[in-house]
Short mmCIF file of C-alpha atoms and ligand atoms in Angstrom, two decimals:
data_model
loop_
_atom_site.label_atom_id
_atom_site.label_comp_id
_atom_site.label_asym_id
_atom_site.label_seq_id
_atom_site.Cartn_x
_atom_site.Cartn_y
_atom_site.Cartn_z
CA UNK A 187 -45.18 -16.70 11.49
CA UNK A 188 -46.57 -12.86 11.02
CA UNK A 189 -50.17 -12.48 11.62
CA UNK A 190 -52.06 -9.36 10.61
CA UNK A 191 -55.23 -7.13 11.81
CA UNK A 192 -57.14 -4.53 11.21
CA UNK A 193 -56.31 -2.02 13.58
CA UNK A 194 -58.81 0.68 12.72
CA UNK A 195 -60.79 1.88 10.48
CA UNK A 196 -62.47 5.33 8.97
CA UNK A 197 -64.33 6.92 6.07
CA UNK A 198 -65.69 10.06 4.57
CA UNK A 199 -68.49 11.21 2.18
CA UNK A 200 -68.68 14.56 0.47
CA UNK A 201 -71.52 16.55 2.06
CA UNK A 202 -73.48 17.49 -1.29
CA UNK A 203 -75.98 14.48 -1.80
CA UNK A 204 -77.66 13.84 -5.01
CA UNK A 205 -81.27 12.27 -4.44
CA UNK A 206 -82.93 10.23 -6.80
CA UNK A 207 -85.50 13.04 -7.22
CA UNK A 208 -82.75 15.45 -8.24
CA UNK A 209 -81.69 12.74 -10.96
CA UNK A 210 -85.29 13.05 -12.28
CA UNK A 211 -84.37 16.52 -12.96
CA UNK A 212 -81.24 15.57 -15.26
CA UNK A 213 -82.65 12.50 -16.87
CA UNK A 214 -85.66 10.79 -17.50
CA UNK A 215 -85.54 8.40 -14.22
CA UNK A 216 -87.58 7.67 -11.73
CA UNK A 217 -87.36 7.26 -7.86
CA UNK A 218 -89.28 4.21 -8.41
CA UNK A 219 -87.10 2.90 -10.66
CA UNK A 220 -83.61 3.92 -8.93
CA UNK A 221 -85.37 2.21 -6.27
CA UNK A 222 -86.51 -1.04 -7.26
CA UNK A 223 -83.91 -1.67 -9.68
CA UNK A 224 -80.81 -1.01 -7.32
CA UNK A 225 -81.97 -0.06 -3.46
CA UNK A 226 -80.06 3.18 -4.52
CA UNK A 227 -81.89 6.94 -3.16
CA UNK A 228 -79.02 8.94 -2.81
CA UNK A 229 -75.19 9.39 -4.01
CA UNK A 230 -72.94 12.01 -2.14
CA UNK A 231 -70.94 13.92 -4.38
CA UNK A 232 -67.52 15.78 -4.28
CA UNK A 233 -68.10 19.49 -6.09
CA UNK A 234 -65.12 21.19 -4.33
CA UNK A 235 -62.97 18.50 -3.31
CA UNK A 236 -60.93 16.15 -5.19
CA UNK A 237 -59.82 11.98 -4.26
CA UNK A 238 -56.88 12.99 -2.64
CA UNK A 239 -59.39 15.19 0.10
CA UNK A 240 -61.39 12.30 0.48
CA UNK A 241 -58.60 10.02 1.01
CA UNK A 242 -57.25 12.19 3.60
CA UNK A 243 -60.29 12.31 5.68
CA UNK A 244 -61.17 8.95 5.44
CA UNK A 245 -57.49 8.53 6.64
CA UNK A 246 -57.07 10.71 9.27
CA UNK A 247 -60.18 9.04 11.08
CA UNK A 248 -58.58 5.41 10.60
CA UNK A 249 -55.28 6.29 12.30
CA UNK A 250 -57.00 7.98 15.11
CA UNK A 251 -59.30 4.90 15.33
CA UNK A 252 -56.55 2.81 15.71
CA UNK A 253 -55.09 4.52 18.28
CA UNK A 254 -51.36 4.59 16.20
CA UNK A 255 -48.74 6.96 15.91
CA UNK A 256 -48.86 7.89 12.21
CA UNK A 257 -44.56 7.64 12.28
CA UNK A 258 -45.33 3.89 12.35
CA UNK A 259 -47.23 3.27 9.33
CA UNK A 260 -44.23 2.38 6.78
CA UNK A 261 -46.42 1.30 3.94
CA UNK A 262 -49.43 3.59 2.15
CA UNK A 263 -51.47 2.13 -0.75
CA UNK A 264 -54.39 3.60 -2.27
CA UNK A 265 -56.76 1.96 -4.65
CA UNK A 266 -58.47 4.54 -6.95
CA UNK A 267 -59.25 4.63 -10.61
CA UNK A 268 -60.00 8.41 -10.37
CA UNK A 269 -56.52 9.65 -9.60
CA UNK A 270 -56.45 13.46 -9.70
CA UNK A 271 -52.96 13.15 -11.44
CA UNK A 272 -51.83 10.49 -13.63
CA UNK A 273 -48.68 11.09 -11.47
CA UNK A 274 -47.91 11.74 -8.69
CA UNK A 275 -50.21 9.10 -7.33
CA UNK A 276 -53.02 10.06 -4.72
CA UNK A 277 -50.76 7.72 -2.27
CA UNK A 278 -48.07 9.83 -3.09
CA UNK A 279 -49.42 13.14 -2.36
CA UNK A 280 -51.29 11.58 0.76
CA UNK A 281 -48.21 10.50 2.67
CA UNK A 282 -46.86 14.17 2.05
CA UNK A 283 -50.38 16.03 3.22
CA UNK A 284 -50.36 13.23 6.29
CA UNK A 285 -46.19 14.05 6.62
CA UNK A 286 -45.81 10.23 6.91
CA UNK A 287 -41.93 10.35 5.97
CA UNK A 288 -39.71 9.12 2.70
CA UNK A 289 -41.98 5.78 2.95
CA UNK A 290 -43.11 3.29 0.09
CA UNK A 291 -46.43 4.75 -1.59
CA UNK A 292 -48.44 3.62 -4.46
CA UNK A 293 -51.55 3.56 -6.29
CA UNK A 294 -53.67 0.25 -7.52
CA UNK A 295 -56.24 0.46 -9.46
CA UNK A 296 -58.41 -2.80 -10.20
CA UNK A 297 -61.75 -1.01 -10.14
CA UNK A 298 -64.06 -2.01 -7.81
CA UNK A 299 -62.27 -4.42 -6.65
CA UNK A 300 -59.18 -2.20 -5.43
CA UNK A 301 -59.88 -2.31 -2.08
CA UNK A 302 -59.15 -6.21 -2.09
CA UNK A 303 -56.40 -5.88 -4.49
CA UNK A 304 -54.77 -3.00 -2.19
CA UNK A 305 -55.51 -5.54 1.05
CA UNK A 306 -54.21 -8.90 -0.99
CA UNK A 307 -50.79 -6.80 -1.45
CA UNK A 308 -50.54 -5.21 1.94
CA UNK A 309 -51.08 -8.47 3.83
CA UNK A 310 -48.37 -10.18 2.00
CA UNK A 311 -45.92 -7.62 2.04
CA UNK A 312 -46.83 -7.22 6.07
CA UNK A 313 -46.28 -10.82 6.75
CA UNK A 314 -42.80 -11.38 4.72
CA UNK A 315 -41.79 -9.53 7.66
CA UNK A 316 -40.61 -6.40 5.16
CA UNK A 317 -43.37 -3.99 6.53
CA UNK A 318 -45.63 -3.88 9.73
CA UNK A 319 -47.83 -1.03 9.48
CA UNK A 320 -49.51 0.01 6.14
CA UNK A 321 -52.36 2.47 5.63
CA UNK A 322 -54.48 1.22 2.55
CA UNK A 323 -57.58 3.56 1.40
CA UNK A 324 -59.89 3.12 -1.05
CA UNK A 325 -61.04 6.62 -2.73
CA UNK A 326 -62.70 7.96 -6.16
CA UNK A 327 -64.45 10.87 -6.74
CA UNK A 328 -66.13 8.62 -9.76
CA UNK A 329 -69.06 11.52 -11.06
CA UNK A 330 -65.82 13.01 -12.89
CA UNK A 331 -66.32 9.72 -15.43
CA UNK A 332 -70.06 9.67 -15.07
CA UNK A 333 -71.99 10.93 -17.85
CA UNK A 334 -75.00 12.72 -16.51
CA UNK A 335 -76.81 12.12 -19.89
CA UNK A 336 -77.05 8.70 -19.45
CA UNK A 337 -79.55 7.54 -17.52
CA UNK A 338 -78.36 3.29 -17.62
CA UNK A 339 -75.13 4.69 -15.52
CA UNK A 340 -75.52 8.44 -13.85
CA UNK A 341 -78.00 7.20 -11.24
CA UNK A 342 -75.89 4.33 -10.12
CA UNK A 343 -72.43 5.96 -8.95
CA UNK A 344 -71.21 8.10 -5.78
CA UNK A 345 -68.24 9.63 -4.31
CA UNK A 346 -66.52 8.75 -1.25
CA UNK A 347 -63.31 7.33 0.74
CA UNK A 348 -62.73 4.44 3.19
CA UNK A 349 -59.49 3.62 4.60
CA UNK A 350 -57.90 1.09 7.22
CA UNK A 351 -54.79 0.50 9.22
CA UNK A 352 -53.59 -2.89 8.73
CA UNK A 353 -50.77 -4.27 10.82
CA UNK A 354 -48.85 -7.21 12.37
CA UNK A 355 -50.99 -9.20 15.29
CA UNK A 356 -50.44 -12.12 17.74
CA UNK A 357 -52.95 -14.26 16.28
CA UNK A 358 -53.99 -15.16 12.97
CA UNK A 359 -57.05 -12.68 11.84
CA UNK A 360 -56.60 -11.67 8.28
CA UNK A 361 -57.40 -15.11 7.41
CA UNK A 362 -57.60 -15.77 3.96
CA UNK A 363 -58.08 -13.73 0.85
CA UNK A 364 -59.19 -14.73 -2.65
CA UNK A 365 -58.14 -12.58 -5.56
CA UNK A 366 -59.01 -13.42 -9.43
CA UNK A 367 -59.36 -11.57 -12.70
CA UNK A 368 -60.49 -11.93 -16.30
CA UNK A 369 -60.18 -9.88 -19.40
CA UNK A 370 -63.29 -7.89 -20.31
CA UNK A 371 -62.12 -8.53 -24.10
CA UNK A 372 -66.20 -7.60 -24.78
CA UNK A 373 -65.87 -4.32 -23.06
CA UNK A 374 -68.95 -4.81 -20.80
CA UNK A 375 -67.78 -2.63 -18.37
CA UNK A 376 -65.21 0.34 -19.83
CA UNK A 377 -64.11 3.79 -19.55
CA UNK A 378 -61.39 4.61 -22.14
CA UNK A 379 -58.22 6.82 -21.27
CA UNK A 380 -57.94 9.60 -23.52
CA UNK A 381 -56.93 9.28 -27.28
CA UNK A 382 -53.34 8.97 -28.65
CA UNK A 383 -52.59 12.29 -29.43
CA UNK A 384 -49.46 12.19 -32.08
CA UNK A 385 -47.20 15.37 -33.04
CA UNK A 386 -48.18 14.92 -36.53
CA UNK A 387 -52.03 15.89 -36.00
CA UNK A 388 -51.63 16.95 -32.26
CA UNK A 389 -55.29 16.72 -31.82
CA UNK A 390 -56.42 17.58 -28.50
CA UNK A 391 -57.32 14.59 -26.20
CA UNK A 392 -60.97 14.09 -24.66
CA UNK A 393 -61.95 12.10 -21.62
CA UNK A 394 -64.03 9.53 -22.10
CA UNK A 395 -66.75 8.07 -19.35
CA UNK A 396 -68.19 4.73 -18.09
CA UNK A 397 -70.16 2.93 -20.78
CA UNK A 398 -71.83 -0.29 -19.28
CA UNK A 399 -73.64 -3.56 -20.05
CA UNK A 400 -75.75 -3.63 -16.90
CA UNK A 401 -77.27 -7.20 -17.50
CA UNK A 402 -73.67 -8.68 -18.30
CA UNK A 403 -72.20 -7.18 -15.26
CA UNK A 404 -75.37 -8.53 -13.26
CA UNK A 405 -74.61 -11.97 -14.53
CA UNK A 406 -71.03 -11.66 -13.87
CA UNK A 407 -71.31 -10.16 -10.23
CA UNK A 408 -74.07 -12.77 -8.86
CA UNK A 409 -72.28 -15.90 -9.86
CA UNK A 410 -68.59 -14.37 -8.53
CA UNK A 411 -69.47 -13.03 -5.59
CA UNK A 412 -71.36 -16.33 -4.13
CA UNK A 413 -68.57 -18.36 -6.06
CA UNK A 414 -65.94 -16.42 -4.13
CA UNK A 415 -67.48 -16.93 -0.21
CA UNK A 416 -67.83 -20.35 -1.10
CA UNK A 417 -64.15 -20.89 -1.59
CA UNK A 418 -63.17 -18.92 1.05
CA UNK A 419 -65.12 -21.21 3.26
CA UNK A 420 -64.24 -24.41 1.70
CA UNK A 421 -60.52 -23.81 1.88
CA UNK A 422 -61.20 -22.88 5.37
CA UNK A 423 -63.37 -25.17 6.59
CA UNK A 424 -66.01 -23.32 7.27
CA UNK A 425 -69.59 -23.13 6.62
CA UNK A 426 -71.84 -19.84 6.06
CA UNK A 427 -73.23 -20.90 10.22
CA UNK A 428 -69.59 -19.60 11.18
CA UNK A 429 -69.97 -16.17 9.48
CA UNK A 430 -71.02 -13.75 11.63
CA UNK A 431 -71.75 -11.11 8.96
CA UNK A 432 -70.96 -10.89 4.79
CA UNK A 433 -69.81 -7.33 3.67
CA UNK A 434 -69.97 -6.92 0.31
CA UNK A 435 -69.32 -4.11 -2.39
CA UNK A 436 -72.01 -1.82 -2.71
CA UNK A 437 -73.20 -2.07 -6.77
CA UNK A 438 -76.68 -3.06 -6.28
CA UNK A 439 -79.14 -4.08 -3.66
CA UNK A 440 -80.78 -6.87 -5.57
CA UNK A 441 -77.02 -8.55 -6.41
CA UNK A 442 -76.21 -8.86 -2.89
CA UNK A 443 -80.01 -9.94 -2.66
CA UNK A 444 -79.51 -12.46 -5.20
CA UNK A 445 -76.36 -13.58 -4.05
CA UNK A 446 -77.45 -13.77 -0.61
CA UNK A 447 -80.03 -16.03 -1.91
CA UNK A 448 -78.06 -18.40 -3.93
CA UNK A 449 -76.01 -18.78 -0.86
CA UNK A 450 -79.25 -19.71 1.19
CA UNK A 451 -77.55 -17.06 3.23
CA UNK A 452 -79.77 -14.27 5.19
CA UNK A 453 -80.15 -10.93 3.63
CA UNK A 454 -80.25 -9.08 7.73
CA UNK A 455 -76.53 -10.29 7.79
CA UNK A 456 -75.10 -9.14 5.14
CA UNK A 457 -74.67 -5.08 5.56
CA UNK A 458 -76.00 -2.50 3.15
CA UNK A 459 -75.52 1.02 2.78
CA UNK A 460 -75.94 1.45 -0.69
CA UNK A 461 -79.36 3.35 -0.12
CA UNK A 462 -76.81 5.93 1.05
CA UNK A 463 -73.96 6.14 -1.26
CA UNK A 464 -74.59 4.26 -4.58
CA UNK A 465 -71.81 2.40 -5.87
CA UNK A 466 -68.47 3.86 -4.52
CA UNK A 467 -66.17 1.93 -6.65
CA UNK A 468 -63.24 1.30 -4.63
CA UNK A 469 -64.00 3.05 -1.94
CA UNK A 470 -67.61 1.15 -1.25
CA UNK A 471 -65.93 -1.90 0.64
CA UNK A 472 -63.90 0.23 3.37
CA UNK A 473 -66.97 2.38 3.37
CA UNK A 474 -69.32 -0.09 4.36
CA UNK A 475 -67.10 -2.30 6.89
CA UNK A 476 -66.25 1.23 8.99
CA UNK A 477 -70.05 1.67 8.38
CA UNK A 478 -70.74 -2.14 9.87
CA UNK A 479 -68.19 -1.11 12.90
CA UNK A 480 -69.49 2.10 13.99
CA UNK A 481 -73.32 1.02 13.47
CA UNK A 482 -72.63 -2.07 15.74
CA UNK A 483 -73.18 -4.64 13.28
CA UNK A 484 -69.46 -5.80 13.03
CA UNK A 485 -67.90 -5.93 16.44
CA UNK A 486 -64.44 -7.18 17.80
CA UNK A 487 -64.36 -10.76 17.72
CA UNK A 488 -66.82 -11.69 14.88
CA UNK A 489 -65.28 -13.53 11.70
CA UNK A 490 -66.76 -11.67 8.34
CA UNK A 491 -66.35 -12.37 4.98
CA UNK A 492 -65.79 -9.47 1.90
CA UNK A 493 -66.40 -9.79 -1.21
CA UNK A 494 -66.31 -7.38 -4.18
CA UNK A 495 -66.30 -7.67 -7.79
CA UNK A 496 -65.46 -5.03 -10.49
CA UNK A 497 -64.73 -3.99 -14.17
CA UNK A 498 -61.90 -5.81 -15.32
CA UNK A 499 -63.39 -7.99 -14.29
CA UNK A 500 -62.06 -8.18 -11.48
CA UNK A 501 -63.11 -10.06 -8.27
CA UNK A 502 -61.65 -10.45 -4.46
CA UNK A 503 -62.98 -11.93 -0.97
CA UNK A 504 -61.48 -12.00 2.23
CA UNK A 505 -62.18 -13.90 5.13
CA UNK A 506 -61.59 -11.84 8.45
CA UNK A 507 -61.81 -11.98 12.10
CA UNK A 508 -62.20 -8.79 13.35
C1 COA B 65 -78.07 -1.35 -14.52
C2 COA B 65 -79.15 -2.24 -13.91
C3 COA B 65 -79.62 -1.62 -12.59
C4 COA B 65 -80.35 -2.26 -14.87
O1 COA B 65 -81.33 -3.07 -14.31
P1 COA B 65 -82.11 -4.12 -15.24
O2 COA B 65 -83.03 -4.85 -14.37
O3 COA B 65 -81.08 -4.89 -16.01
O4 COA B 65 -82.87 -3.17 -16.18
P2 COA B 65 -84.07 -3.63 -17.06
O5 COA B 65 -83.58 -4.61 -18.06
O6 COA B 65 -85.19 -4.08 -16.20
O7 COA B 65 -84.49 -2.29 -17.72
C5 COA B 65 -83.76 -1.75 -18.74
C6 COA B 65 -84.65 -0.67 -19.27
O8 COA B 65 -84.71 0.38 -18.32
C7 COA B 65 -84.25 1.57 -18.93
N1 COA B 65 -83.48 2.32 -17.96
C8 COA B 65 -82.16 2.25 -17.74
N2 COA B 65 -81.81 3.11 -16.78
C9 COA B 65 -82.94 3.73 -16.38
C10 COA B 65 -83.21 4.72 -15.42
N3 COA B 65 -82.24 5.26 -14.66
N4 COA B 65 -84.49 5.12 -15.27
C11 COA B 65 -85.47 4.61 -16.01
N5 COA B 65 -85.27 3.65 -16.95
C12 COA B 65 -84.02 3.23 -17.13
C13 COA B 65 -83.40 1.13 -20.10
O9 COA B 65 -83.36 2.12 -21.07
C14 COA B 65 -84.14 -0.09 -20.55
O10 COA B 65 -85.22 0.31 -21.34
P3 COA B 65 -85.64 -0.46 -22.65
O11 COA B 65 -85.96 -1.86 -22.22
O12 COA B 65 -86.80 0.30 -23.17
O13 COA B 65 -84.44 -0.40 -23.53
C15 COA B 65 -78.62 -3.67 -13.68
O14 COA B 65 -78.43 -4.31 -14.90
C16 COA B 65 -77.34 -3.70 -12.87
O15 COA B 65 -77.31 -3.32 -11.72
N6 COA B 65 -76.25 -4.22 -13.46
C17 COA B 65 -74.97 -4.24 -12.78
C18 COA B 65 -74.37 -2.86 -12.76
C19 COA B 65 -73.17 -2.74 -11.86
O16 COA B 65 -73.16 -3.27 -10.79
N7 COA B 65 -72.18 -1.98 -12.32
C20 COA B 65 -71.02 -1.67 -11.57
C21 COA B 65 -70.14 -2.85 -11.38
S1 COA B 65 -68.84 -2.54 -10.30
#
């Protein structure tokens, strides 16, 4: 049997930050607002680089944390849906920039739920015995679909990268993971591609940008996300006492509040950064767990649980010893 690990982990934020004041400037918001609504008082926000930057800082930092040659990583998978190209795929142009070799690279996108998605596929792949070292990063640059006239979605979203080195281990520590998804036939959460263009009108394409329904999503995210660590620890047999700390993705302060709740679970163990970065998309779960590691709060040793939910919807948990 093939067991697998994280190995190391690393992440990167654009230096330009966006505070909730600024917003106030752009829309009619408030700090109070931002605040109460979503724990949310600053976004960082790429103006002069693009995904495939982010995703090579963040990755950089994980292989050095890992302490690996980069010539072993034979697997690279990055979860994005703000690809700079339609093709070639950020993973694509990543293992060239990192000069990785003529390895297998590809891009995932399952919104904010990549991340899970990206470590679902990696962990399988690693323990058919096929691969043994992959390099899976989670990276948007996300304000390129925002719409800065509307205030229901500008104020929530950031830009950023988090990426990890998963590989092959002695003993079993990627546990378990959960991974689900369901037609959003009611478009509560949506950004369009751009129009069919045709050569018999050859109208020129525009790019469209997120359009929510923030209370559906709310509903959606608060009964998934406590749904999802439940299973994880039933099929385990475990109970929340065994968790040492819940990471979840970074949307919203009062979901993880109110999930935390429903799980009689305390709110001081699960980790938040979202005060920081807003909602990262697929880059807010590796984000906050290299966050959790390098603050302290997650050490070697202690069994976590993450969880993230996205549009899709899309949902995925994993159960982890670190
Ligand atoms: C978006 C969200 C923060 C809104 O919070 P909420 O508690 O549902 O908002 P409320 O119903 O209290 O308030 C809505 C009102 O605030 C207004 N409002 C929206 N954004 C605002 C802003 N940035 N500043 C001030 N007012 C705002 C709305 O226009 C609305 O006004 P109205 O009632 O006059 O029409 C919340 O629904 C949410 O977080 N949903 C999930 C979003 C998410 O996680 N998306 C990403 C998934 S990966």
């Amino acid at each position: 049997m093939t067991y697998t690990e994280i190995k190391g982990t690393g992440s990167y934020t654009p230096s330009k930050v966006l505070t909730n004041e600024d917003l106030t400037k752009i829309v009619e918001t408030s700090d109070e607002w931002i605040t109460s609504r979503t724990g949310i008082k600053r976004r960082h926000i790429a103006t002069d680089e693009y995904t495939i930057d982010l995703a090579e800082q963040a990755a950089i930092k994980a292989i050095q944390n890992a302490g690996i040659d980069k010539v072993d990583i034979d697997l690279v998978v990055v979860a994005t849906v703000t690809p700079d190209h339609y093709f070639p795929g950020v993973s694509q142009l990543l293992q060239a920039r990192l000069g990785l070799g003529k390895i297998m690279a590809f891009d995932i996108n399952a919104a904010c739920s990549g991340f899970l998605y990206a470590l679902e596929i990696v962990d399988k792949m690693i323990k058919s015995g096929a691969y043994k070292t992959a390099l899976i990063v989670g990276a948007e640059t996300l304000t390129r679909l925002t719409d800065w006239s509307d205030r229901n979605t500008c104020v929530l979203f950031g830009d950023a990268a988090g990426a990890m080195i998963i590989g092959t281990s002695e003993t079993d520590k990627i546990k378990d993971i959960i991974i689900g998804s369901d037609g959003d036939v009611n478009s509560y959460l949506i950004c369009d591609n751009v129009e069919l263009k045709n050569p018999y009108e050859n109208d020129k394409s525009t790019q469209d940008h997120i359009h929510m329904n923030g209370r559906e999503v709310f509903k959606f995210a608060t009964r998934i996300m406590p749904q999802t660590v439940r299973d994880l620890l039933e099929r385990n047999h475990l109970v929340l006492d065994d968790l040492d700390s819940i990471v979840a993705h970074q949307a919203n302060e009062r979901i993880i509040d109110k999930a935390a709740r429903d799980l009689n679970y305390p709110l001081e163990k699960c980790f938040l950064n979202i005060h920081e970065y807003g909602n990262t998309s697929a880059a807010s779960v590796p984000l906050a767990i290299d966050e959790a590691i390098r603050s302290g709060k997650l050490k070697r040793g202690d069994t976590f649980i993450t969880v993230a939910f996205g549009g899709g919807f899309t949902w995925g948990g994993a159960l982890i010893k670190y």
